[in-house]
mmCIF file of C-alpha atoms and ligand atoms in Angstrom:
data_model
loop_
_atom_site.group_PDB
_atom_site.id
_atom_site.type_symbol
_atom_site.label_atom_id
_atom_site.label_comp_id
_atom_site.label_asym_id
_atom_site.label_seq_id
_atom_site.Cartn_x
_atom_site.Cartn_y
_atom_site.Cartn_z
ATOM 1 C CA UNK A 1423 84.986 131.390 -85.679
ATOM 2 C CA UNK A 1424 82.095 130.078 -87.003
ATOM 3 C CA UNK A 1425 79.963 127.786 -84.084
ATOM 4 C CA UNK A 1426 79.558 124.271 -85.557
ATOM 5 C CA UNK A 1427 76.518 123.225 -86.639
ATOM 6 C CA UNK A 1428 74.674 120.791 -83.511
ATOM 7 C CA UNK A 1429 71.737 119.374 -84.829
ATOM 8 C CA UNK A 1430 69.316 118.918 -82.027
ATOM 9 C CA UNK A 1431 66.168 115.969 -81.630
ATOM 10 C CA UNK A 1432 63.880 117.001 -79.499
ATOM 11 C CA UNK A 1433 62.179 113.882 -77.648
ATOM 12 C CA UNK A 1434 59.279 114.674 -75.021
ATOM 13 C CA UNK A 1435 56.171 113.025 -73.238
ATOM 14 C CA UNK A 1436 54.841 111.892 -70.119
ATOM 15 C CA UNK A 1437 56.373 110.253 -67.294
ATOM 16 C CA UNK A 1438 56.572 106.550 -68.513
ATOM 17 C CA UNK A 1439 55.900 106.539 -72.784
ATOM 18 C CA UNK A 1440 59.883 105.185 -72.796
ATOM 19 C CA UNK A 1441 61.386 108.679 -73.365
ATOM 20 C CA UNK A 1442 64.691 108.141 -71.365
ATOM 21 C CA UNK A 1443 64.978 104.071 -72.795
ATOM 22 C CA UNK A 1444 64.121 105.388 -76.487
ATOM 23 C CA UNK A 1445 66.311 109.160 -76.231
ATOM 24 C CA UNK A 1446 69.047 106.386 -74.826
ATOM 25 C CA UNK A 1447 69.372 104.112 -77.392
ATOM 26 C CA UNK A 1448 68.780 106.434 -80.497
ATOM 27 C CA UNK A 1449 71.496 108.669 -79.075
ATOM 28 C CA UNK A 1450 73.580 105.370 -79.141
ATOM 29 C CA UNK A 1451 72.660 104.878 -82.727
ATOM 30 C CA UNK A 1452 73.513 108.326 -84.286
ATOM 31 C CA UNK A 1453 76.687 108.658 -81.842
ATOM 32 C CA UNK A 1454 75.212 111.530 -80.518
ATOM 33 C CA UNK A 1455 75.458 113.236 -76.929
ATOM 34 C CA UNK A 1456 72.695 112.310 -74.514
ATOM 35 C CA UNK A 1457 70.454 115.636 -72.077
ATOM 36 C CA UNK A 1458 68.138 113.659 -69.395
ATOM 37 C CA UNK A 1459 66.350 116.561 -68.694
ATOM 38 C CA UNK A 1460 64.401 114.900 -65.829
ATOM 39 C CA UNK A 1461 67.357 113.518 -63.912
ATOM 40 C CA UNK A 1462 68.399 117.356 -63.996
ATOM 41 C CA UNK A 1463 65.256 118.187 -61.910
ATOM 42 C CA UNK A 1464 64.910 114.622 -60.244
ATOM 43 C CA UNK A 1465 68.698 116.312 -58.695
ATOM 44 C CA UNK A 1466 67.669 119.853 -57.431
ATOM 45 C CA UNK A 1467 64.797 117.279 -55.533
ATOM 46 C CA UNK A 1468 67.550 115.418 -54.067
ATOM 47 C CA UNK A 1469 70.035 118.109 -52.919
ATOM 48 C CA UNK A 1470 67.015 120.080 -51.437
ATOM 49 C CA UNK A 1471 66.149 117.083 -49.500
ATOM 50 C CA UNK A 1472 70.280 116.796 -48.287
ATOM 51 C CA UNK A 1473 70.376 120.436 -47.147
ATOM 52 C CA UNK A 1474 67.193 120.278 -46.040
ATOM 53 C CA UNK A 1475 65.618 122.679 -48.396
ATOM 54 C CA UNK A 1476 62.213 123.183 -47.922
ATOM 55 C CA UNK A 1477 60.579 122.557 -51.580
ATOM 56 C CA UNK A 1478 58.156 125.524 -51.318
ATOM 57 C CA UNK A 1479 61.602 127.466 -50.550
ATOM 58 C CA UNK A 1480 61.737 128.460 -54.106
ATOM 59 C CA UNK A 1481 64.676 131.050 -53.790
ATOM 60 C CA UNK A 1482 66.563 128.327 -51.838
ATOM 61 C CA UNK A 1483 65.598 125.607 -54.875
ATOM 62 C CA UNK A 1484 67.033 127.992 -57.479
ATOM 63 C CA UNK A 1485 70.482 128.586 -56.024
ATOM 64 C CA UNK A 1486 70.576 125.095 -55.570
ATOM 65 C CA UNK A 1487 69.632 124.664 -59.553
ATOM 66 C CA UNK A 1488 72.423 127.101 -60.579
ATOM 67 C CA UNK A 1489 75.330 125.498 -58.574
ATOM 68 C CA UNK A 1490 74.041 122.006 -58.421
ATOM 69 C CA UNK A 1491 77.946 120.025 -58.717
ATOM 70 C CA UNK A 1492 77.112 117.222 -60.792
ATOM 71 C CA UNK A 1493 78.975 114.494 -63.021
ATOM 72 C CA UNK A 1494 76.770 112.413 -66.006
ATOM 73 C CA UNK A 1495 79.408 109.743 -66.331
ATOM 74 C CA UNK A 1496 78.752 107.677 -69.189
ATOM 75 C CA UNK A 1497 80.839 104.446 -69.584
ATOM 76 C CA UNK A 1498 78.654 102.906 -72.253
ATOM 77 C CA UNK A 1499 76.687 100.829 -69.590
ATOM 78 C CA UNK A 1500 73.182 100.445 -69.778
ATOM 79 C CA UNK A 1501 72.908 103.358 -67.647
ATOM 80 C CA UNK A 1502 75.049 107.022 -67.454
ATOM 81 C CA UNK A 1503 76.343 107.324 -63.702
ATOM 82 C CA UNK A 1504 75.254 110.150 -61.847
ATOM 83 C CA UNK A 1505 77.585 111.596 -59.304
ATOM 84 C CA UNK A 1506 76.041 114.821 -56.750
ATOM 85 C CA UNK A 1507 78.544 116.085 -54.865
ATOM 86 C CA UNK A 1508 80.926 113.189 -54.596
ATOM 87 C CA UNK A 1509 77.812 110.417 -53.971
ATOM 88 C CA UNK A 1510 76.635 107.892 -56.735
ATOM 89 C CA UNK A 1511 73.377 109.085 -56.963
ATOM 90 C CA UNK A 1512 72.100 106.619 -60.061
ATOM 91 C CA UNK A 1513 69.665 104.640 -58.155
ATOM 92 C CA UNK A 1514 68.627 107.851 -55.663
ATOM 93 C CA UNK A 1515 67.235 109.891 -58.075
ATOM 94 C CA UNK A 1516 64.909 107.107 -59.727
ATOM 95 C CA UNK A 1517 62.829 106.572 -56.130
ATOM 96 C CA UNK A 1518 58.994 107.467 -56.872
ATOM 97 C CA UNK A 1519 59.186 109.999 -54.116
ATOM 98 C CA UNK A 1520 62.255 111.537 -56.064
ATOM 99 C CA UNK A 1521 60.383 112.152 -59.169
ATOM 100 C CA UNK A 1522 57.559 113.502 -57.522
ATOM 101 C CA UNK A 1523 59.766 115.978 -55.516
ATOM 102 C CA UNK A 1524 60.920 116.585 -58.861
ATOM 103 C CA UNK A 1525 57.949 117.429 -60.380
ATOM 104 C CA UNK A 1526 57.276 119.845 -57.495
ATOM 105 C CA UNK A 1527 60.526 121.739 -57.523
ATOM 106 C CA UNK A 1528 59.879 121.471 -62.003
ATOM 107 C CA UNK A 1529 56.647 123.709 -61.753
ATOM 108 C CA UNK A 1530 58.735 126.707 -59.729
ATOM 109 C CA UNK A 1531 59.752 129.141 -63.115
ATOM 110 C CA UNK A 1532 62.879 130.497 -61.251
ATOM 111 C CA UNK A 1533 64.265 126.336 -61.064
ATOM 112 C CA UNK A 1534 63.362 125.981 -64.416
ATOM 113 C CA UNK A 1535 65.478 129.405 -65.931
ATOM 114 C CA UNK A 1536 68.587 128.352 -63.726
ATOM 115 C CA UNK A 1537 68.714 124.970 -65.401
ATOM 116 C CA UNK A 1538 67.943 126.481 -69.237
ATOM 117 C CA UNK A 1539 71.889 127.250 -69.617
ATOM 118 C CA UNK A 1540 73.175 123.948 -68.226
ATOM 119 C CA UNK A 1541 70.803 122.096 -70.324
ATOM 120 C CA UNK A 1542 71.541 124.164 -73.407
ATOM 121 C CA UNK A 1543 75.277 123.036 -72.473
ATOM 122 C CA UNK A 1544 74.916 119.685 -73.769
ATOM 123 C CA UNK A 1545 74.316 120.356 -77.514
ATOM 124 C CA UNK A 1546 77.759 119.470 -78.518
ATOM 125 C CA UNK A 1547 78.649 118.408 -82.583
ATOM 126 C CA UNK A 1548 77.633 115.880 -83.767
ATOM 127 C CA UNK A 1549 74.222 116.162 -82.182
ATOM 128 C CA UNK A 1550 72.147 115.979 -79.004
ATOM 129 C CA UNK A 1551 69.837 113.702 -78.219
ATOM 130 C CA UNK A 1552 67.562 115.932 -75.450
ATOM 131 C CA UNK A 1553 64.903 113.789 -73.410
ATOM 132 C CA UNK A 1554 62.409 115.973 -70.983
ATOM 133 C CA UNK A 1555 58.856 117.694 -71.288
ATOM 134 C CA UNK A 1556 59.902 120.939 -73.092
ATOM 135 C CA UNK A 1557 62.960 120.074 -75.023
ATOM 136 C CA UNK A 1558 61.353 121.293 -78.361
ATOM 137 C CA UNK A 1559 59.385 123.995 -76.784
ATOM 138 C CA UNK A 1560 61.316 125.898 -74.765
ATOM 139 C CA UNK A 1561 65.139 124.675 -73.961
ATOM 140 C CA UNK A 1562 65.594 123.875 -78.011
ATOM 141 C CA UNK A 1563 62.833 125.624 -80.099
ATOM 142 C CA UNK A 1564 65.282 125.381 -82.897
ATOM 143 C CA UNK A 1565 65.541 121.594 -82.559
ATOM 144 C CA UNK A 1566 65.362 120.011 -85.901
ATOM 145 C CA UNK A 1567 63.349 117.552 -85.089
ATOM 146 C CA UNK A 1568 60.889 116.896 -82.251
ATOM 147 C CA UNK A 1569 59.429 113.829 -81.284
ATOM 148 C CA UNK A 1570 56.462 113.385 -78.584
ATOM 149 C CA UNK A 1571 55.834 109.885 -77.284
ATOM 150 C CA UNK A 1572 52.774 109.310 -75.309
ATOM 151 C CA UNK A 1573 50.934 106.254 -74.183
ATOM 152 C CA UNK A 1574 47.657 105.775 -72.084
ATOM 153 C CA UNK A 1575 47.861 106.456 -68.219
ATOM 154 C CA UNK A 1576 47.589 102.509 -68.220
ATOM 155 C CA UNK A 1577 50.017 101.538 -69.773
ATOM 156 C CA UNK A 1578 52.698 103.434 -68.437
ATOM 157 C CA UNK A 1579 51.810 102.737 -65.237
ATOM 158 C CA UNK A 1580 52.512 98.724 -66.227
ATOM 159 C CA UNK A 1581 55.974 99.636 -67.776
ATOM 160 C CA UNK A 1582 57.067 101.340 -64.314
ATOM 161 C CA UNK A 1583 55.352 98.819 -62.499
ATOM 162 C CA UNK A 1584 57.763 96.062 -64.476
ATOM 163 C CA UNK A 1585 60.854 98.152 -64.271
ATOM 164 C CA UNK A 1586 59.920 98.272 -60.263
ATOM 165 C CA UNK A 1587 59.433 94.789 -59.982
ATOM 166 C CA UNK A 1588 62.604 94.211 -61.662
ATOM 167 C CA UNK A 1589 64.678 95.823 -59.154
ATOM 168 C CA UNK A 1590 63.151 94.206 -56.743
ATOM 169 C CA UNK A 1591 60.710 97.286 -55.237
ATOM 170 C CA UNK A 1592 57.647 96.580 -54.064
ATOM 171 C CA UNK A 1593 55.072 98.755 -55.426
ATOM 172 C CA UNK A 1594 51.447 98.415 -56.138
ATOM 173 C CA UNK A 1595 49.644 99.037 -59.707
ATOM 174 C CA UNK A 1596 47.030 101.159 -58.763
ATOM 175 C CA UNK A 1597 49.210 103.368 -56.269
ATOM 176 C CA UNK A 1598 52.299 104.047 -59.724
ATOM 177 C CA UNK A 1599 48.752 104.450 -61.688
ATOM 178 C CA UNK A 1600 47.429 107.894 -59.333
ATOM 179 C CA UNK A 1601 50.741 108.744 -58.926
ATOM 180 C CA UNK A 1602 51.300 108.933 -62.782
ATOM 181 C CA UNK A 1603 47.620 110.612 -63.454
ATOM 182 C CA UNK A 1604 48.734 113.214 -61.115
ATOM 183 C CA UNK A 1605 52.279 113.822 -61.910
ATOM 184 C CA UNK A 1606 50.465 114.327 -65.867
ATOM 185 C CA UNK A 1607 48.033 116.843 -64.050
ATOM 186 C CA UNK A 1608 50.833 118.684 -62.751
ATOM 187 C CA UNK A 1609 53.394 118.946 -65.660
ATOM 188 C CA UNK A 1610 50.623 120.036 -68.024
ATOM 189 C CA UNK A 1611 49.115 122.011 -65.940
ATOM 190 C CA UNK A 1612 52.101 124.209 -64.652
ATOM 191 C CA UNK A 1613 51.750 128.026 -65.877
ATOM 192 C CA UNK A 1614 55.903 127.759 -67.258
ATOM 193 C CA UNK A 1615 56.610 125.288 -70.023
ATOM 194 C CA UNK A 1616 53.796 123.243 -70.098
ATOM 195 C CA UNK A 1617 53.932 119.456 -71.588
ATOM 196 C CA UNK A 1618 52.472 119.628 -74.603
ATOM 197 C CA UNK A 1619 53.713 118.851 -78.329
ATOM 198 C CA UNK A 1620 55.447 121.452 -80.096
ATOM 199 C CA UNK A 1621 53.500 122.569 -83.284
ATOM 200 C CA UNK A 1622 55.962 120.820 -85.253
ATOM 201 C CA UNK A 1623 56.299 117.530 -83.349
ATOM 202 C CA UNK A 1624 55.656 114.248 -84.480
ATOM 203 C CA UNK A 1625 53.425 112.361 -82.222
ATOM 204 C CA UNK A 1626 54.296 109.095 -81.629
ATOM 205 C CA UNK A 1627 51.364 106.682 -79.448
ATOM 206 C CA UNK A 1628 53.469 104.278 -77.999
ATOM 207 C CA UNK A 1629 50.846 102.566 -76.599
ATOM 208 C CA UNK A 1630 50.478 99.294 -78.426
ATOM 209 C CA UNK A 1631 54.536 99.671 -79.412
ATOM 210 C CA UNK A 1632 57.608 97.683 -78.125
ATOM 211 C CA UNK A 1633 60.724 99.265 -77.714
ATOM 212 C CA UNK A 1634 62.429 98.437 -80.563
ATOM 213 C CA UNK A 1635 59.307 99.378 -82.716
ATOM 214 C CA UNK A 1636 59.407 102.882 -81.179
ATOM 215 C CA UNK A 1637 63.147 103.122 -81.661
ATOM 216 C CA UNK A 1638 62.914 102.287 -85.522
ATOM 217 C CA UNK A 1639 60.337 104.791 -85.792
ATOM 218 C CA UNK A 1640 62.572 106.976 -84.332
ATOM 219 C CA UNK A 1641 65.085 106.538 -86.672
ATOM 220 C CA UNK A 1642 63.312 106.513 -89.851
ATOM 221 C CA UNK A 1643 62.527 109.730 -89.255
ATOM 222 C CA UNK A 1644 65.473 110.691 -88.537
ATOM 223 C CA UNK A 1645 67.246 109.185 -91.522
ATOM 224 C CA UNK A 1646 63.864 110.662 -93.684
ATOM 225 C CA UNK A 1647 65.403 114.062 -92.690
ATOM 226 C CA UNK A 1648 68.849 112.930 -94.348
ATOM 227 C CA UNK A 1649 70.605 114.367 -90.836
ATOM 228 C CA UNK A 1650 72.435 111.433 -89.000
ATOM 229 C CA UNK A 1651 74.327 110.391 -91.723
ATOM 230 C CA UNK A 1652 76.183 113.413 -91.986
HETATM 231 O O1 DC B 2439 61.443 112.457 -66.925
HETATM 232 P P1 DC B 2439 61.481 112.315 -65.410
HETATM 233 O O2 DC B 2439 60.380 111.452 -64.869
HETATM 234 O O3 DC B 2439 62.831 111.897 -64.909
HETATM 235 O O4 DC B 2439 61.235 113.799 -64.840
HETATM 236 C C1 DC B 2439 61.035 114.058 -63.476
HETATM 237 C C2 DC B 2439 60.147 115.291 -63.316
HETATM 238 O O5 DC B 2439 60.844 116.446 -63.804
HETATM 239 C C3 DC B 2439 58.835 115.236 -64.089
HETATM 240 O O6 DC B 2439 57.722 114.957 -63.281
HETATM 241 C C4 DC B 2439 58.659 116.605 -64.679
HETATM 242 C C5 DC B 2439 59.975 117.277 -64.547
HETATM 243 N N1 DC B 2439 60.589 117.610 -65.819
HETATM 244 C C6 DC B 2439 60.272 118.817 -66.386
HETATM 245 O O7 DC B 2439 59.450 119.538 -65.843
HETATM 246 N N2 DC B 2439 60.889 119.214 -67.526
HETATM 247 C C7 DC B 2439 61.776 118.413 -68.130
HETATM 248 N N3 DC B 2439 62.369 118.831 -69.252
HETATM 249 C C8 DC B 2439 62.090 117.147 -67.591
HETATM 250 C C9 DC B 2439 61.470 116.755 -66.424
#
């Protein structure tokens, strides 16, 4: 049988251009299934720190990776509901400390293979909408279209700041600001998968952009491609 044709778009970045808000509601648009990379990795952080898994235990991190028993349960709230071994793990996973765990645990290559054919699992017809830092260089090379949204260091550290404030976490500017500068250290910086652009990416600065700016941006070039409509 012949395997039906999944168009993927590719959207990476930094922590904090509005990947996961802009990969959300574009995926909404087309109809299209939804990868949040990071919440993959943001989860292997999280169950090491439940079975008290050491995250410089690499070997322990990547059998944790491969067998990780999650639900993405998406029932067209703002927000897909994350379920890790039987707990609702929505809110757990988007801690600061989680993502930085996350980050650690990202940079190991052996966590990073075991989640390439879970990840690869999503792209489903009509299309996949796949948010993370190496989407269109390394977990969908074939993607047919990739998108990188950046923004300054500042400014993304004023979104999270707003998004922190609005659940009602107290956090201070300057502290989300390091903590962003290094997090970008680290994901570029890593010797496996690297962010950076794929040579075919469109860069988007999102900088100076709202959301629904970015979003029409989005989709212009996806409907410029004529996919979408199919
Ligand atoms: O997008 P996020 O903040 O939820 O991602 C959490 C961490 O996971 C981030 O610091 C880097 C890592 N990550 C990655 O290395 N590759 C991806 N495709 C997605 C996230």
């Amino acid at each position: 049988m012949e395997p039906q044709y999944s168009p993927v778009l590719a959207i990476d970045g930094p922590s904090g251009a509005g990947k996961g808000t802009i990969a959300r509601l574009v995926a909404r648009r087309l109809g299209w299934h939804l990868l949040d990379s990071g919440a993959l990795y943001r989860l292997v952080a999280l169950a090491a720190e439940s079975h008290a898994i050491g995250l410089e235990r690499e070997d322990g991190l990547v059998t944790l990776a491969g067998h990780l028993d999650v639900q993405f349960i998406d029932n067209g709230e703002a927000e897909t509901r994350i379920i890790l071994e039987g707990d609702d793990v929505t809110d757990a996973i988007r801690s600061e400390r989680c993502g930085d765990a996350a980050s650690r645990a990202a940079a190991l290559p052996g966590v990073r293979t075991a989640l390439l054919d879970r990840q690869r699992a999503f792209r489903e017809p009509p299309g996949l909408v796949a948010d993370g830092r190496d989407m269109g260089t390394v977990v969908f090379p074939d993607a047919w279209l990739k998108v990188f949204l950046t923004a300054s260091a500042e400014e993304r550290a004023k979104r999270r700041y707003k998004q922190l404030k609005q659940k009602g976490l107290n956090v201070s500017l300057s502290a989300l600001l390091e903590d962003i500068a290094a997090r970008d250290r680290r994901d570029a910086s890593r010797s496996v998968a690297p962010l950076r652009p794929a040579d075919n990416a469109v860069v988007i600065d999102t900088t100076a952009l709202d959301v629904d700016q970015v979003t029409q941006r989005v989709l212009a070039l996806v409907s410029a491609s004529g996919e979408g409509q199919k």
